[in-house]
PDB file of C-alpha atoms and ligand atoms in Angstrom:
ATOM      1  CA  UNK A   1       6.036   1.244 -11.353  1.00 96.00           C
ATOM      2  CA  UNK A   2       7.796   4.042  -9.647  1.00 98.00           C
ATOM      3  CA  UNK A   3      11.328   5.021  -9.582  1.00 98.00           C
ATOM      4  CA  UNK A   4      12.142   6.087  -5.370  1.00 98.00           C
ATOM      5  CA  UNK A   5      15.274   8.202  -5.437  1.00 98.00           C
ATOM      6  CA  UNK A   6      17.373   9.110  -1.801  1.00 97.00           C
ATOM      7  CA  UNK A   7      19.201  11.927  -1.842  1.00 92.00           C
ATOM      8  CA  UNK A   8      22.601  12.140   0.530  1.00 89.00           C
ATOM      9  CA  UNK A   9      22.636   9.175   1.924  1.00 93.00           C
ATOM     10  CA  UNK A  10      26.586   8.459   2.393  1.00 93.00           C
ATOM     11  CA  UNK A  11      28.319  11.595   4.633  1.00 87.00           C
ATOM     12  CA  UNK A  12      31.037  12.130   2.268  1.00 85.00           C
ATOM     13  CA  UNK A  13      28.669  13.244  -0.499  1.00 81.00           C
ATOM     14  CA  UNK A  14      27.050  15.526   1.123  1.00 77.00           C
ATOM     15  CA  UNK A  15      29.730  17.036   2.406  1.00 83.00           C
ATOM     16  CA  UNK A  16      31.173  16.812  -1.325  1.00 84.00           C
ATOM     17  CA  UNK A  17      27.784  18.694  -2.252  1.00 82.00           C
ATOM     18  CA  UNK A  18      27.960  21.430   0.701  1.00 82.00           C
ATOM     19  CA  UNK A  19      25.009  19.617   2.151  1.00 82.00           C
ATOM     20  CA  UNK A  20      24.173  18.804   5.624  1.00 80.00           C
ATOM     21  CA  UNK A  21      23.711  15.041   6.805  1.00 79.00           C
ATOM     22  CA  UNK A  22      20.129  14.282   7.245  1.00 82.00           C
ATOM     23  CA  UNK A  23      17.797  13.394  10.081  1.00 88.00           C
ATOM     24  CA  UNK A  24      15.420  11.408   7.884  1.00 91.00           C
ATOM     25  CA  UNK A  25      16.188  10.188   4.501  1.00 94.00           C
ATOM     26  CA  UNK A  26      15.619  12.917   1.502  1.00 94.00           C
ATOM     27  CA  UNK A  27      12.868  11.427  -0.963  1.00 97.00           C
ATOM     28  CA  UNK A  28      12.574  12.377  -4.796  1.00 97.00           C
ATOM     29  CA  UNK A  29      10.910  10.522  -7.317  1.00 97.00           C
ATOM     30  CA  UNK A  30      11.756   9.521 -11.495  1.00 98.00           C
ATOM     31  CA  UNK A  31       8.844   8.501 -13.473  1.00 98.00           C
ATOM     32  CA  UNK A  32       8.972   5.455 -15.385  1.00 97.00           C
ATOM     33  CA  UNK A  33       9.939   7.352 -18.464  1.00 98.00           C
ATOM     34  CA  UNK A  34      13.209   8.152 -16.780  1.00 98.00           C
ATOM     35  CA  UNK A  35      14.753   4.662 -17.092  1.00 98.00           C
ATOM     36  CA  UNK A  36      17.349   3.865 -19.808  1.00 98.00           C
ATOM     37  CA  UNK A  37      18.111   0.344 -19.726  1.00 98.00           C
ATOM     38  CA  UNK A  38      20.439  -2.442 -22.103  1.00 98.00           C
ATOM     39  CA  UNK A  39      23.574  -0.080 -22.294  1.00 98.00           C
ATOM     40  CA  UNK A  40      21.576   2.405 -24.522  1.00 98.00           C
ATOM     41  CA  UNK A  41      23.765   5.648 -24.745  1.00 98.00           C
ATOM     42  CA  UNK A  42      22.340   9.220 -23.050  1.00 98.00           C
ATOM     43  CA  UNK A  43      22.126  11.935 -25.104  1.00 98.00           C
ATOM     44  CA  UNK A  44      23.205  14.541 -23.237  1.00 98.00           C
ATOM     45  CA  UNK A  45      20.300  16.848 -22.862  1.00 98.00           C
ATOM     46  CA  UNK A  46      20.427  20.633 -24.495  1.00 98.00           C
ATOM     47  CA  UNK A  47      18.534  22.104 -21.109  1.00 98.00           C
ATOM     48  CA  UNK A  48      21.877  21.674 -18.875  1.00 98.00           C
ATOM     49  CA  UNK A  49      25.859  22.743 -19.257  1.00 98.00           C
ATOM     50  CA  UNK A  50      26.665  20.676 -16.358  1.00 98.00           C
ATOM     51  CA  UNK A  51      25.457  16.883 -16.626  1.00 98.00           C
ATOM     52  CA  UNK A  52      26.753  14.671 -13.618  1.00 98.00           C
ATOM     53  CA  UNK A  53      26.319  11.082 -12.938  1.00 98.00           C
ATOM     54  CA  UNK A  54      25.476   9.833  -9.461  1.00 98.00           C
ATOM     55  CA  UNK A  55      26.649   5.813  -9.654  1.00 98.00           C
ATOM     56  CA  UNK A  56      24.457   3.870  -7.081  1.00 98.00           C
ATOM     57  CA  UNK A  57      23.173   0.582  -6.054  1.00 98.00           C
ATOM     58  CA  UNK A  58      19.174   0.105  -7.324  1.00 98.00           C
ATOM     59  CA  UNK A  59      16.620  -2.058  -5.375  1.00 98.00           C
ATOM     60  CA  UNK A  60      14.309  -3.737  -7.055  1.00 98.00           C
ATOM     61  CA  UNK A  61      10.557  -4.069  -4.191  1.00 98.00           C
ATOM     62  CA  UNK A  62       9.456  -7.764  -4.654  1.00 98.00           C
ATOM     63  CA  UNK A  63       6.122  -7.383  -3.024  1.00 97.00           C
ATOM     64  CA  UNK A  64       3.670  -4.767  -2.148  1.00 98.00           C
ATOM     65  CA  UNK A  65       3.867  -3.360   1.648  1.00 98.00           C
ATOM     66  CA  UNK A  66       2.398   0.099   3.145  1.00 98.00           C
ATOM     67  CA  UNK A  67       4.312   1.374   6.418  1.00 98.00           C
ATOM     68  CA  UNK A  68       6.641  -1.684   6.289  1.00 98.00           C
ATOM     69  CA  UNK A  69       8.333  -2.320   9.936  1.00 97.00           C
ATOM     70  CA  UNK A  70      12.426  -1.463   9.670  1.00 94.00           C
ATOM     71  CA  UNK A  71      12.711  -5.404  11.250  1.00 96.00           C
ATOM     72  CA  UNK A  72      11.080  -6.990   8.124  1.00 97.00           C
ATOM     73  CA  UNK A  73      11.902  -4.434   5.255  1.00 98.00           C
ATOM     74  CA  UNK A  74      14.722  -6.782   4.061  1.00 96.00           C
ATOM     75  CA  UNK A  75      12.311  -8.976   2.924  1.00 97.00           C
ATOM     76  CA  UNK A  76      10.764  -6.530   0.487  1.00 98.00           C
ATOM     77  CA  UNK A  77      13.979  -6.889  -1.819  1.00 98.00           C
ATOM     78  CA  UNK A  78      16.212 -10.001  -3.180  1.00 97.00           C
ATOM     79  CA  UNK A  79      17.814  -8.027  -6.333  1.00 98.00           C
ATOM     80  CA  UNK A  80      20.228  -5.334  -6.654  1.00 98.00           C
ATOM     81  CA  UNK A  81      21.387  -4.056  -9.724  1.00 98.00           C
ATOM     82  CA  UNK A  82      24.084  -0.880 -10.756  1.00 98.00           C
ATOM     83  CA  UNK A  83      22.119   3.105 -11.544  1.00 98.00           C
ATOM     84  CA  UNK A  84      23.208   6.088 -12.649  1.00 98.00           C
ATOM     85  CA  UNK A  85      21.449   8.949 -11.207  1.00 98.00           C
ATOM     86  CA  UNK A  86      21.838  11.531 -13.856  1.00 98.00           C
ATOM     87  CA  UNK A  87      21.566  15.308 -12.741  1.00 98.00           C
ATOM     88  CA  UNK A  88      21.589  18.161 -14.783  1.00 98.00           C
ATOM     89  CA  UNK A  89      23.421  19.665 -11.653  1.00 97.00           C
ATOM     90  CA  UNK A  90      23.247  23.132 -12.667  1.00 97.00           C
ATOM     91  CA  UNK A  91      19.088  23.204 -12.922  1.00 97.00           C
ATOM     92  CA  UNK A  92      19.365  21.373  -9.738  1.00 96.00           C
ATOM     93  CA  UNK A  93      21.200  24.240  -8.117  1.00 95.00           C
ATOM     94  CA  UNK A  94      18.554  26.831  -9.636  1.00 96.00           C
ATOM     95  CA  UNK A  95      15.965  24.694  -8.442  1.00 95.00           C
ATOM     96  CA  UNK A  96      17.238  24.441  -4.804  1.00 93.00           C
ATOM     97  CA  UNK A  97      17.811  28.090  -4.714  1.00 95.00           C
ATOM     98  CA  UNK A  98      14.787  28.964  -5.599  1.00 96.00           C
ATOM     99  CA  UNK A  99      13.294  26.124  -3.207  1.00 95.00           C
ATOM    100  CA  UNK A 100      11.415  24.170  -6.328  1.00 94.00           C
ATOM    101  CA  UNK A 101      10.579  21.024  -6.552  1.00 93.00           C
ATOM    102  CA  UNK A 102      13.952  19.050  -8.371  1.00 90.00           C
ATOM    103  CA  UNK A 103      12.032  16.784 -10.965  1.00 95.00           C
ATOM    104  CA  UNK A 104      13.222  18.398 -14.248  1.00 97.00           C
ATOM    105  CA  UNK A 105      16.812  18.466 -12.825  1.00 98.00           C
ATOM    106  CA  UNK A 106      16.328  15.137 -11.748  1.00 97.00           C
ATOM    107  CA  UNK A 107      13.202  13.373 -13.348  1.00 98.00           C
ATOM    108  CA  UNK A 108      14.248  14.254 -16.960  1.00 98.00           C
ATOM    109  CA  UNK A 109      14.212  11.885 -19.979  1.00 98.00           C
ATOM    110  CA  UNK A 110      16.902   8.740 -19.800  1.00 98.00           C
ATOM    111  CA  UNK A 111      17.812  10.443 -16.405  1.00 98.00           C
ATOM    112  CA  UNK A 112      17.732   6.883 -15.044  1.00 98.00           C
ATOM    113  CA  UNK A 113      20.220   3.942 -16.054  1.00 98.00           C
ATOM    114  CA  UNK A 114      19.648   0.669 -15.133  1.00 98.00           C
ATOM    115  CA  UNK A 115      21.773  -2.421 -15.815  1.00 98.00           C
ATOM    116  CA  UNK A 116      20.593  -5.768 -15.389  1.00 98.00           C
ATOM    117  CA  UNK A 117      19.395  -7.193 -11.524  1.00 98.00           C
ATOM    118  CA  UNK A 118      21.606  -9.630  -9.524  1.00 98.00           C
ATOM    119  CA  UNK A 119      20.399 -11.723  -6.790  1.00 97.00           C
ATOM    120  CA  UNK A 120      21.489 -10.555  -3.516  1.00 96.00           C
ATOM    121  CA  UNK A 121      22.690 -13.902  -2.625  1.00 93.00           C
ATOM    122  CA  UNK A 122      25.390 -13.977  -5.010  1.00 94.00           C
ATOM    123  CA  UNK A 123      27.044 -11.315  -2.882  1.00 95.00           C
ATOM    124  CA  UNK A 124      29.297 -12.632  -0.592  1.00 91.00           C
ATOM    125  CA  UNK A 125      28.582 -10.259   2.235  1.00 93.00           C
ATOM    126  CA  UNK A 126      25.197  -8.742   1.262  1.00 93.00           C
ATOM    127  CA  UNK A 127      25.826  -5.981   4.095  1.00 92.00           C
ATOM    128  CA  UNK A 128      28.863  -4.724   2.854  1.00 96.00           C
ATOM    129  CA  UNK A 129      28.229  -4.251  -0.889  1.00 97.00           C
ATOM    130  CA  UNK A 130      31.517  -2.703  -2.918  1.00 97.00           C
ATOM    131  CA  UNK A 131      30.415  -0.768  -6.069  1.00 98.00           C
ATOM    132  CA  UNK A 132      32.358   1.558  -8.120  1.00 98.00           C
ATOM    133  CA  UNK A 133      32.019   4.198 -10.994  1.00 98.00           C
ATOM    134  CA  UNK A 134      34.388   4.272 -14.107  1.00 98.00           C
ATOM    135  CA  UNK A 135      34.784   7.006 -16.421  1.00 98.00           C
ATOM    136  CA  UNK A 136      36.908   6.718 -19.009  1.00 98.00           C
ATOM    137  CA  UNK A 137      38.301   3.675 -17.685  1.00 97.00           C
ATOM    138  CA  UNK A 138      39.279   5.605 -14.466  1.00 98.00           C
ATOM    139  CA  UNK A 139      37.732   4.992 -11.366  1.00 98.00           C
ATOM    140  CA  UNK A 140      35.622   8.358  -9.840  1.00 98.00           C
ATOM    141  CA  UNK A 141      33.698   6.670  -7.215  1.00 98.00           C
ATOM    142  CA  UNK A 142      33.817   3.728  -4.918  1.00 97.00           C
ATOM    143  CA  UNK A 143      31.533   2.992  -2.327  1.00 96.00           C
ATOM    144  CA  UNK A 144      30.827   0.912   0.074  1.00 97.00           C
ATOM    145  CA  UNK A 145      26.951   0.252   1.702  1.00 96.00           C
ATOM    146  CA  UNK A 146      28.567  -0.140   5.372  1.00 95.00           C
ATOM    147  CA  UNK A 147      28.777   3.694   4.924  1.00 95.00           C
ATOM    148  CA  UNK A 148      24.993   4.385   3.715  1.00 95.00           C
ATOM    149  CA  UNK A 149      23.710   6.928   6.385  1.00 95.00           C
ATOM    150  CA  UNK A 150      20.077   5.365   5.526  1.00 96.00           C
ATOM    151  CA  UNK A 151      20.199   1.287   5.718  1.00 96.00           C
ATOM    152  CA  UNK A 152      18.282  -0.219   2.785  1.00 97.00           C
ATOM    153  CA  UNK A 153      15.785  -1.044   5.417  1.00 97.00           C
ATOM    154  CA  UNK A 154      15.549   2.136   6.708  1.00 97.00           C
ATOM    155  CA  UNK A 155      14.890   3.791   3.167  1.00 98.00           C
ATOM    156  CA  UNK A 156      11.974   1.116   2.405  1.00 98.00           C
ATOM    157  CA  UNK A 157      10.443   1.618   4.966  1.00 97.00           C
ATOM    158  CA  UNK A 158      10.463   5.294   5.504  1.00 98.00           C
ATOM    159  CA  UNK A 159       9.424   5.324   1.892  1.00 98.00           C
ATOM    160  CA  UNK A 160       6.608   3.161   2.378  1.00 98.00           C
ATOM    161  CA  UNK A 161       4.875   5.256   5.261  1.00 97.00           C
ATOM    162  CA  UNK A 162       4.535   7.781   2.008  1.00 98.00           C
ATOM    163  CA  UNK A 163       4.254   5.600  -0.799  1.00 97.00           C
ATOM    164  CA  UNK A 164       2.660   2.624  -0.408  1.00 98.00           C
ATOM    165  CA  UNK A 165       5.814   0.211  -2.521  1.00 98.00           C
ATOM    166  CA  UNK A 166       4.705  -2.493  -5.007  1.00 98.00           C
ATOM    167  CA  UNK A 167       6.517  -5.424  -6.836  1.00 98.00           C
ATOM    168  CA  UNK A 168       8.305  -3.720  -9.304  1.00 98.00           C
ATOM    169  CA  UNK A 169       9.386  -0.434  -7.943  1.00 98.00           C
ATOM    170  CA  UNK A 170      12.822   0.326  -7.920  1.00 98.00           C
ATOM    171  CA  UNK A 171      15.191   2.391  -5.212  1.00 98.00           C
ATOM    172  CA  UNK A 172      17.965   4.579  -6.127  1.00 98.00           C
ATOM    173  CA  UNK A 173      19.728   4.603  -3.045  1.00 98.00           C
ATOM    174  CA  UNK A 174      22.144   6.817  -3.303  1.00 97.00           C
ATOM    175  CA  UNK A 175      25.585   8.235  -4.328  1.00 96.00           C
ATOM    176  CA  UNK A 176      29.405   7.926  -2.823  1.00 96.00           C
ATOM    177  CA  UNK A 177      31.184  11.062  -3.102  1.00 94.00           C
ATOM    178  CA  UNK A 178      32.880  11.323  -6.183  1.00 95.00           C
ATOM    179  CA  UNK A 179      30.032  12.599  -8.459  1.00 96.00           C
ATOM    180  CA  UNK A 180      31.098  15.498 -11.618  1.00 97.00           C
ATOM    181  CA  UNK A 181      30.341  16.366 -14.977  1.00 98.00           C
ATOM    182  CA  UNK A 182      30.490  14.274 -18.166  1.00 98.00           C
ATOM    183  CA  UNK A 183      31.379  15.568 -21.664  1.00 98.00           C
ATOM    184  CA  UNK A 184      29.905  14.096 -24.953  1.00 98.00           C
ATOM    185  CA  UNK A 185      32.119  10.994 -25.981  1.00 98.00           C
ATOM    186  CA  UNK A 186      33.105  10.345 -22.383  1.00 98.00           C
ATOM    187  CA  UNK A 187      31.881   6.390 -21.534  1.00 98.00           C
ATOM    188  CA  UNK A 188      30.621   5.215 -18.035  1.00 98.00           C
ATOM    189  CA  UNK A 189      30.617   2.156 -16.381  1.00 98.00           C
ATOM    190  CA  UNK A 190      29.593   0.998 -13.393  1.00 98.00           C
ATOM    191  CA  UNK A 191      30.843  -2.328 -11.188  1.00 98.00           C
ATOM    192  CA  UNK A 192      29.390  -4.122  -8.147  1.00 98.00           C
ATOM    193  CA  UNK A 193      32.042  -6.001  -6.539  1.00 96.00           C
ATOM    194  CA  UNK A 194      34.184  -7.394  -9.655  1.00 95.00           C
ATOM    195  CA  UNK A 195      31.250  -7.301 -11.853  1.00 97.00           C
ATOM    196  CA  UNK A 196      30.748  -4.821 -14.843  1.00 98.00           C
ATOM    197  CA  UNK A 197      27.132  -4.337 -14.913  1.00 98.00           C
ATOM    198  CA  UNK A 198      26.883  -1.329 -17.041  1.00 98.00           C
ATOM    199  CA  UNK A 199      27.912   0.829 -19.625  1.00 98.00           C
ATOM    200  CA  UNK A 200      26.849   3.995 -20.858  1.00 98.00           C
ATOM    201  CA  UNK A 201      28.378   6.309 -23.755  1.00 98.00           C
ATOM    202  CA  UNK A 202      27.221  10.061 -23.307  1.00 98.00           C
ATOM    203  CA  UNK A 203      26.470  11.355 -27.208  1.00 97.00           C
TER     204      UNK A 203
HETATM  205 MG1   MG B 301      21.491  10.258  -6.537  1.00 78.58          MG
END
């Protein structure tokens, strides 16, 4: 199992970040020992002063497929569920300046929450997916996948020209603006549509 990551992929994000939109989508990848799943609290690593969550909506590839045709990637996926994207923003930053590869910024321990999967015919417009990010009980990021720069499709099957995708691999696919720091104590949560689908304590 691999953990597919896309970096930038709503405008407003970017922007947020100083970034330029991209031509193509920007690939990373989380290994398996990234992903922190049932609600389990984050520790908030001692390598980083500046810990951000990225909340985003998480594929889950239903069957194996190698340089997958944009026309039939949506049948590669029938589950969604809510991620954080944690970033240790300020390694990130070292890392980009120095033009390194991003994995310990990015790749790191935990670095990957995952709440349960939802079929993506519950949705009632699977096209136009609302998600949001609480912290605190506040919301700090809604988004809306009308606005992804990179269509689902798009992503799986640029990915899969790369890396061939199997059953089980999942696809972070990126953040709405929105994104900053958390502090030990603070809780997250994250919604699609009305539904809570995660929590996460930072300790
Ligand atoms: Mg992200």
């Amino acid at each position: 199992m691999k953990i597919i990551c896309v970096g930038r992929n709503y405008a407003a994000h970017a922007r947020e970040l100083g970034n330029e939109v991209p031509e193509d989508p920007i690939l990373f990848m989380k290994p398996p020992s990234a992903l922190l799943v049932n609600d389990k609290p984050l520790y908030y690593p001692e390598f980083t002063k500046d810990l951000h969550y990225e909340g985003e909506i998480v594929l889950r590839i239903c069957k194996n497929g190698k340089y997958v045709d944009p026309e039939f990637a949506a049948g590669y996926y029938t589950e969604i569920a809510f991620g954080f994207d944690f970033t240790a923003r300020d390694l990130q930053a070292e890392c980009k300046k120095k033009g390194r590869p991003w994995e310990i910024a990015k790749g790191f321990d935990n670095s990957a929450a995952l709440s349960q999967f939802i079929p993506l015919d519950s949705l009632a417009n699977p096209d136009q997916i609302t998600f949001r990010t609480m912290l605190n009980g506040k919301v700090v990021q809604e988004g809306n996948t009308r606005d992804l720069i990179f269509s689902f499709e798009r992503v799986i099957s640029y990915a899969s020209r790369y890396f061939k995708i199997q059953t089980g691999d999942l696809i972070f696919t990126g953040t709405p603006s929105g994104v900053g720091p958390v502090q030990i104590g603070d809780i997250l949560e994250g919604y699609i549509e009305d539904r809570k689908m995660i929590r996460c304590e930072i300790r």
